[in-house]
Amino acid sequence: MIPELGTGALLVALVLCLYGAVMAALGARRGRTAYVESAQHAALAVFVLVTTCILLLIYAFLTFDFSVRYVANNTNLGTPFYYRITAVWGALEGSIVLWSWMLTVYTLVVVLRHRTSARELYPYVLTVMLSVISFFLLVMTVAAPVFARSLPIPADGRGLNPLLEDSGMITHPVALYLGFTGFTVPFAFAIAALITGRVGDFWITTTRRWTILAWYFLALGLLIGGWWSYHVLGWGGYWAWDPVENAAFMPWLTGTAFLHSVMIQERRRMLRLWNIALVILTFSLTLFGTFLTRSGVIASVHAFTQGAIGIFFLSFLALVVLTSLALIAWRWDVLGAQGTLDSVVSRESAFLLNNVLLVAAAFTVFFGTVFPLISEAVRGVKVSVGAPFFNQVNVPLFLSLMFLMGVGPLIAWRRASLENLKRNFLWPIVIGAVAALVLRLLGVRSTVAVVALALTIFVTATIAVDLLRATRARRLMGERALPALGGLLLRHNRRYGGFIVHLAVLVMAVGVTGSQAWSVHTETTLQKGEQTELGGYTVRFDGLRESQESNHGKVTGSFTVVAGRGAGDVLEPAKKFYPQEQSPIAYVDYRLGFVDDLYLVLGDFARDGSHATVKMQVNRMVSWIWIGGLILTLGTLLAVLPEQRKTA
């Protein structure tokens, strides 16, 4: 019954979606409000129908309805309750359902929020949103039918991928998809602006918070993905330049560029064409990332493999790019910049260089990701582009971006005078230079680490200089220190929210630098009762035990860990044995700290528990990356608040 209900709901939703897209465009073209209202009703119905579909899919998983092939392929009778819910989006078809549902939610909010506030753009925005949803509904009904029947109905399913049995499944895909789908809104407004010829500032100011939220969710998804990789996959790292990691990173980079360049258009009426192009590029990269993840053209722990779906996504991506380029060509005359660059030494120049570096980073990531595919297609030779290439090219770009994080917000608009440069940057440069010297004297040998940490201190000093100066000005007006600081943050929340986001990036940069420069690791075989030392930790092997979980067997090692003279902790890394998997899955155990983490992975072992091999890592400063994510959240929340204007 569920397969028929779900398939029927999707087909009706597809028809209504196409109807709504056409009616919204006709309503705008002919000035018929009734047509647009009819499209709104269609959008509401599509939301209800897709919500019904995702609820039906959840119910099928919870009740082990193996008549649905997708359920049979991604769960079994031993799957715990929690993972039966996350399995809904654990593979190709379900992830498309979640993606489509999020798009319908965004569309519903656009209808409620902008149907009166953006009357000229709104009908075309609705057309674009419904058109994108139509594509995903087409995928769900043709290329990857989520409610396809199992014939014959199996007595039990194959089970979920063991690597997906983690709490990160509830947050990582959801955050990523909220980011990917969120960029559809500014893209829809950009296309509407091109169609109507209203390519000024209105569409940018209207979508500013939409863009910030989409950017934040994508950043959050990347961070949670790093945490997932760190504590689940067993290799001890958080970023591997995996093709699917890169697929999410590229639109984040271009989205970051857009958030900075819009300030130039708002202030100086420049970069209209550039901003339109950045939004289109960002949305196109979200589609390209989806193509990489779901087409099966790459090998990745994240990737879903199904050949037919790649053609659909590649065709839709081509349609989006060609249509966007045609609209840009049509509006080329009105997209010309109204302002001009007065000086190389100015805030406009700093932001423009920031944009160039971000787009260059996105291009290098794109090139490194697709080059193996191009090489195999053209020459028939498989090549590997790994972390050394990405690090060698991108580290100088990211260090340059860190420097601009300190310069951009403080340098003057139009033309910076020598006095402006001296007042804003003399002490931060001195502090940064002293920090570099101190780091060298303390024995930090890595030049990259010294430069990165010195730049971190330089940028932090510029933020402190600006904040102290502004707070002092408010105190001269009679306010006390804390109320002055609070009022400053709330009245200029966009600026200082951005500063807090910059601080978050700096904290994460310290975490990345420390983990790369000072982490140590080893792999050793210990007899029962034997101990070893690494990075100030003493680890003793105490034995093994076997257990049987609901859907897998488990062998757990017991290791007593002592740091210095403190009391010992017991860490229990394990190996999980799933019937459907040929190789065991590592279960990592770790002890997190502010300065360092101890990370244990169980290797080979004797069945009698007499000895075991353990991989040990002391990872320095990794926790700073996750702390940076919390600071990023605070900065984003402040940035999206409405600015409080001083009343007379």
Tab-separated table of N, CA and C in Angstrom, residues 13-99:
chain	number	residue	atom	x	y	z
A	13	ALA	N	2.440	15.668	-7.037
A	13	ALA	CA	3.290	16.808	-6.675
A	13	ALA	C	4.053	17.325	-7.888
A	14	LEU	N	4.538	16.416	-8.735
A	14	LEU	CA	5.264	16.825	-9.940
A	14	LEU	C	4.364	17.628	-10.878
A	15	VAL	N	3.149	17.152	-11.081
A	15	VAL	CA	2.210	17.859	-11.967
A	15	VAL	C	1.891	19.245	-11.405
A	16	LEU	N	1.613	19.316	-10.101
A	16	LEU	CA	1.286	20.597	-9.478
A	16	LEU	C	2.478	21.552	-9.500
A	17	CYS	N	3.664	20.996	-9.354
A	17	CYS	CA	4.870	21.824	-9.366
A	17	CYS	C	5.060	22.475	-10.735
A	18	LEU	N	4.924	21.691	-11.785
A	18	LEU	CA	5.045	22.229	-13.141
A	18	LEU	C	3.952	23.257	-13.419
A	19	TYR	N	2.745	22.949	-12.965
A	19	TYR	CA	1.621	23.878	-13.137
A	19	TYR	C	1.919	25.200	-12.433
A	20	GLY	N	2.390	25.118	-11.187
A	20	GLY	CA	2.671	26.334	-10.424
A	20	GLY	C	3.768	27.170	-11.052
A	21	ALA	N	4.825	26.513	-11.572
A	21	ALA	CA	5.917	27.248	-12.208
A	21	ALA	C	5.420	28.022	-13.420
A	22	VAL	N	4.581	27.385	-14.233
A	22	VAL	CA	4.055	28.034	-15.435
A	22	VAL	C	3.104	29.163	-15.064
A	23	MET	N	2.218	28.918	-14.108
A	23	MET	CA	1.222	29.925	-13.741
A	23	MET	C	1.862	31.155	-13.111
A	24	ALA	N	2.901	30.957	-12.308
A	24	ALA	CA	3.574	32.109	-11.701
A	24	ALA	C	4.214	32.977	-12.777
A	25	ALA	N	4.844	32.338	-13.765
A	25	ALA	CA	5.467	33.106	-14.851
A	25	ALA	C	4.417	33.823	-15.696
A	26	LEU	N	3.319	33.132	-16.001
A	26	LEU	CA	2.248	33.758	-16.772
A	26	LEU	C	1.613	34.912	-16.009
A	27	GLY	N	1.447	34.718	-14.703
A	27	GLY	CA	0.863	35.777	-13.886
A	27	GLY	C	1.708	37.033	-13.899
A	28	ALA	N	3.049	36.851	-13.839
A	28	ALA	CA	3.937	38.014	-13.894
A	28	ALA	C	3.924	38.653	-15.277
A	29	ARG	N	3.904	37.820	-16.302
A	29	ARG	CA	3.971	38.310	-17.679
A	29	ARG	C	2.719	39.100	-18.058
A	30	ARG	N	1.558	38.589	-17.630
A	30	ARG	CA	0.286	39.184	-18.042
A	30	ARG	C	-0.325	40.079	-16.970
A	31	GLY	N	0.343	40.192	-15.815
A	31	GLY	CA	-0.198	41.021	-14.748
A	31	GLY	C	-1.441	40.430	-14.115
A	32	ARG	N	-1.554	39.113	-14.095
A	32	ARG	CA	-2.731	38.436	-13.528
A	32	ARG	C	-2.407	37.931	-12.131
A	33	THR	N	-2.882	38.630	-11.116
A	33	THR	CA	-2.632	38.247	-9.729
A	33	THR	C	-3.224	36.882	-9.413
A	34	ALA	N	-4.364	36.568	-10.017
A	34	ALA	CA	-5.020	35.286	-9.749
A	34	ALA	C	-4.131	34.116	-10.163
A	35	TYR	N	-3.380	34.270	-11.233
A	35	TYR	CA	-2.475	33.205	-11.669
A	35	TYR	C	-1.387	32.959	-10.613
A	36	VAL	N	-0.841	34.055	-10.095
A	36	VAL	CA	0.220	33.936	-9.088
A	36	VAL	C	-0.337	33.292	-7.816
A	37	GLU	N	-1.540	33.689	-7.430
A	37	GLU	CA	-2.153	33.081	-6.245
A	37	GLU	C	-2.401	31.594	-6.460
A	38	SER	N	-2.781	31.218	-7.663
A	38	SER	CA	-2.966	29.803	-7.975
A	38	SER	C	-1.639	29.051	-7.853
A	39	ALA	N	-0.546	29.685	-8.298
A	39	ALA	CA	0.784	29.070	-8.161
A	39	ALA	C	1.159	28.912	-6.693
A	40	GLN	N	0.787	29.890	-5.863
A	40	GLN	CA	1.038	29.783	-4.424
A	40	GLN	C	0.316	28.585	-3.831
A	41	HIS	N	-0.932	28.404	-4.217
A	41	HIS	CA	-1.697	27.256	-3.717
A	41	HIS	C	-1.058	25.949	-4.166
A	42	ALA	N	-0.549	25.935	-5.398
A	42	ALA	CA	0.139	24.737	-5.891
A	42	ALA	C	1.393	24.456	-5.063
A	43	ALA	N	2.143	25.524	-4.723
A	43	ALA	CA	3.348	25.355	-3.907
A	43	ALA	C	3.003	24.790	-2.536
A	44	LEU	N	1.908	25.275	-1.941
A	44	LEU	CA	1.469	24.752	-0.650
A	44	LEU	C	1.092	23.281	-0.763
A	45	ALA	N	0.385	22.914	-1.825
A	45	ALA	CA	-0.006	21.520	-2.028
A	45	ALA	C	1.218	20.628	-2.228
A	46	VAL	N	2.212	21.132	-2.957
A	46	VAL	CA	3.446	20.358	-3.170
A	46	VAL	C	4.143	20.109	-1.836
A	47	PHE	N	4.185	21.130	-0.987
A	47	PHE	CA	4.774	20.952	0.342
A	47	PHE	C	4.059	19.854	1.121
A	48	VAL	N	2.733	19.880	1.104
A	48	VAL	CA	1.954	18.870	1.828
A	48	VAL	C	2.214	17.474	1.263
A	49	LEU	N	2.258	17.350	-0.057
A	49	LEU	CA	2.441	16.043	-0.690
A	49	LEU	C	3.841	15.480	-0.437
A	50	VAL	N	4.875	16.319	-0.548
A	50	VAL	CA	6.240	15.833	-0.307
A	50	VAL	C	6.427	15.509	1.178
A	51	THR	N	5.803	16.308	2.057
A	51	THR	CA	5.837	15.983	3.489
A	51	THR	C	5.178	14.631	3.735
A	52	THR	N	4.066	14.380	3.072
A	52	THR	CA	3.398	13.077	3.191
A	52	THR	C	4.326	11.952	2.742
A	53	CYS	N	5.052	12.177	1.659
A	53	CYS	CA	5.972	11.153	1.143
A	53	CYS	C	7.074	10.828	2.136
A	54	ILE	N	7.665	11.851	2.743
A	54	ILE	CA	8.760	11.585	3.667
A	54	ILE	C	8.236	10.916	4.938
A	55	LEU	N	7.002	11.258	5.356
A	55	LEU	CA	6.396	10.584	6.505
A	55	LEU	C	6.077	9.127	6.184
A	56	LEU	N	5.603	8.869	4.985
A	56	LEU	CA	5.358	7.485	4.563
A	56	LEU	C	6.651	6.677	4.554
A	57	LEU	N	7.729	7.297	4.107
A	57	LEU	CA	9.012	6.597	4.068
A	57	LEU	C	9.512	6.297	5.479
A	58	ILE	N	9.368	7.255	6.378
A	58	ILE	CA	9.753	7.024	7.785
A	58	ILE	C	8.936	5.881	8.371
A	59	TYR	N	7.627	5.885	8.113
A	59	TYR	CA	6.763	4.818	8.622
A	59	TYR	C	7.189	3.460	8.063
A	60	ALA	N	7.552	3.434	6.784
A	60	ALA	CA	7.985	2.171	6.175
A	60	ALA	C	9.251	1.646	6.843
A	61	PHE	N	10.170	2.525	7.184
A	61	PHE	CA	11.388	2.098	7.869
A	61	PHE	C	11.091	1.618	9.284
A	62	LEU	N	10.243	2.361	9.995
A	62	LEU	CA	9.955	1.986	11.386
A	62	LEU	C	9.225	0.654	11.482
A	63	THR	N	8.429	0.327	10.477
A	63	THR	CA	7.638	-0.919	10.504
A	63	THR	C	8.283	-2.036	9.689
A	64	PHE	N	9.509	-1.833	9.224
A	64	PHE	CA	10.225	-2.834	8.412
A	64	PHE	C	9.380	-3.281	7.216
A	65	ASP	N	8.883	-2.311	6.475
A	65	ASP	CA	8.074	-2.628	5.298
A	65	ASP	C	9.003	-2.926	4.122
A	66	PHE	N	9.416	-4.196	4.008
A	66	PHE	CA	10.373	-4.577	2.977
A	66	PHE	C	9.734	-4.695	1.596
A	67	SER	N	8.438	-4.378	1.492
A	67	SER	CA	7.837	-4.298	0.161
A	67	SER	C	8.363	-3.079	-0.596
A	68	VAL	N	8.930	-2.102	0.144
A	68	VAL	CA	9.605	-0.954	-0.465
A	68	VAL	C	11.071	-1.320	-0.642
A	69	ARG	N	11.546	-1.351	-1.872
A	69	ARG	CA	12.909	-1.810	-2.159
A	69	ARG	C	13.949	-0.976	-1.430
A	70	TYR	N	13.721	0.317	-1.350
A	70	TYR	CA	14.679	1.190	-0.670
A	70	TYR	C	14.809	0.820	0.803
A	71	VAL	N	13.695	0.473	1.445
A	71	VAL	CA	13.722	0.052	2.849
A	71	VAL	C	14.483	-1.261	2.980
A	72	ALA	N	14.222	-2.204	2.084
A	72	ALA	CA	14.889	-3.505	2.132
A	72	ALA	C	16.392	-3.376	1.921
A	73	ASN	N	16.807	-2.399	1.124
A	73	ASN	CA	18.233	-2.228	0.833
A	73	ASN	C	18.993	-1.513	1.937
A	74	ASN	N	18.281	-0.829	2.850
A	74	ASN	CA	18.973	0.041	3.803
A	74	ASN	C	18.590	-0.190	5.258
A	75	THR	N	17.940	-1.288	5.546
A	75	THR	CA	17.682	-1.649	6.938
A	75	THR	C	17.480	-3.147	7.017
A	76	ASN	N	17.507	-3.663	8.225
A	76	ASN	CA	17.141	-5.060	8.478
A	76	ASN	C	16.506	-5.148	9.854
A	77	LEU	N	16.083	-6.341	10.227
A	77	LEU	CA	15.337	-6.497	11.469
A	77	LEU	C	16.178	-6.186	12.701
A	78	GLY	N	17.495	-6.181	12.560
A	78	GLY	CA	18.365	-5.869	13.691
A	78	GLY	C	18.733	-4.409	13.811
A	79	THR	N	18.305	-3.578	12.872
A	79	THR	CA	18.664	-2.160	12.910
A	79	THR	C	17.976	-1.461	14.083
A	80	PRO	N	18.741	-0.796	14.972
A	80	PRO	CA	18.118	-0.102	16.107
A	80	PRO	C	17.146	0.983	15.641
A	81	PHE	N	16.221	1.336	16.528
A	81	PHE	CA	15.162	2.295	16.213
A	81	PHE	C	15.725	3.601	15.679
A	82	TYR	N	16.730	4.145	16.355
A	82	TYR	CA	17.277	5.451	15.975
A	82	TYR	C	17.802	5.425	14.550
A	83	TYR	N	18.530	4.365	14.206
A	83	TYR	CA	19.137	4.314	12.878
A	83	TYR	C	18.128	3.960	11.795
A	84	ARG	N	16.976	3.454	12.179
A	84	ARG	CA	15.926	3.261	11.181
A	84	ARG	C	15.410	4.600	10.669
A	85	ILE	N	15.423	5.621	11.530
A	85	ILE	CA	14.975	6.952	11.103
A	85	ILE	C	16.043	7.612	10.237
A	86	THR	N	17.299	7.570	10.681
A	86	THR	CA	18.357	8.212	9.898
A	86	THR	C	18.612	7.476	8.586
A	87	ALA	N	18.237	6.187	8.524
A	87	ALA	CA	18.391	5.439	7.272
A	87	ALA	C	17.498	5.983	6.169
A	88	VAL	N	16.494	6.776	6.534
A	88	VAL	CA	15.599	7.365	5.539
A	88	VAL	C	16.405	8.138	4.493
A	89	TRP	N	17.447	8.847	4.930
A	89	TRP	CA	18.285	9.588	3.974
A	89	TRP	C	19.698	8.994	3.907
A	90	GLY	N	19.825	7.714	4.234
A	90	GLY	CA	21.130	7.081	4.255
A	90	GLY	C	21.634	6.622	2.908
A	91	ALA	N	20.827	6.696	1.876
A	91	ALA	CA	21.257	6.282	0.536
A	91	ALA	C	20.619	7.207	-0.493
A	92	LEU	N	20.821	6.880	-1.742
A	92	LEU	CA	20.498	7.788	-2.853
A	92	LEU	C	19.065	8.298	-2.836
A	93	GLU	N	18.095	7.387	-2.944
A	93	GLU	CA	16.704	7.799	-3.134
A	93	GLU	C	16.182	8.626	-1.966
A	94	GLY	N	16.488	8.175	-0.741
A	94	GLY	CA	16.004	8.901	0.427
A	94	GLY	C	16.635	10.273	0.570
A	95	SER	N	17.917	10.394	0.176
A	95	SER	CA	18.568	11.701	0.263
A	95	SER	C	17.908	12.695	-0.687
A	96	ILE	N	17.446	12.219	-1.845
A	96	ILE	CA	16.739	13.099	-2.785
A	96	ILE	C	15.396	13.525	-2.204
A	97	VAL	N	14.732	12.610	-1.492
A	97	VAL	CA	13.464	12.966	-0.839
A	97	VAL	C	13.693	14.069	0.188
A	98	LEU	N	14.729	13.899	1.026
A	98	LEU	CA	15.023	14.915	2.040
A	98	LEU	C	15.354	16.252	1.375
A	99	TRP	N	16.157	16.195	0.339
A	99	TRP	CA	16.537	17.406	-0.409
A	99	TRP	C	15.290	18.114	-0.939
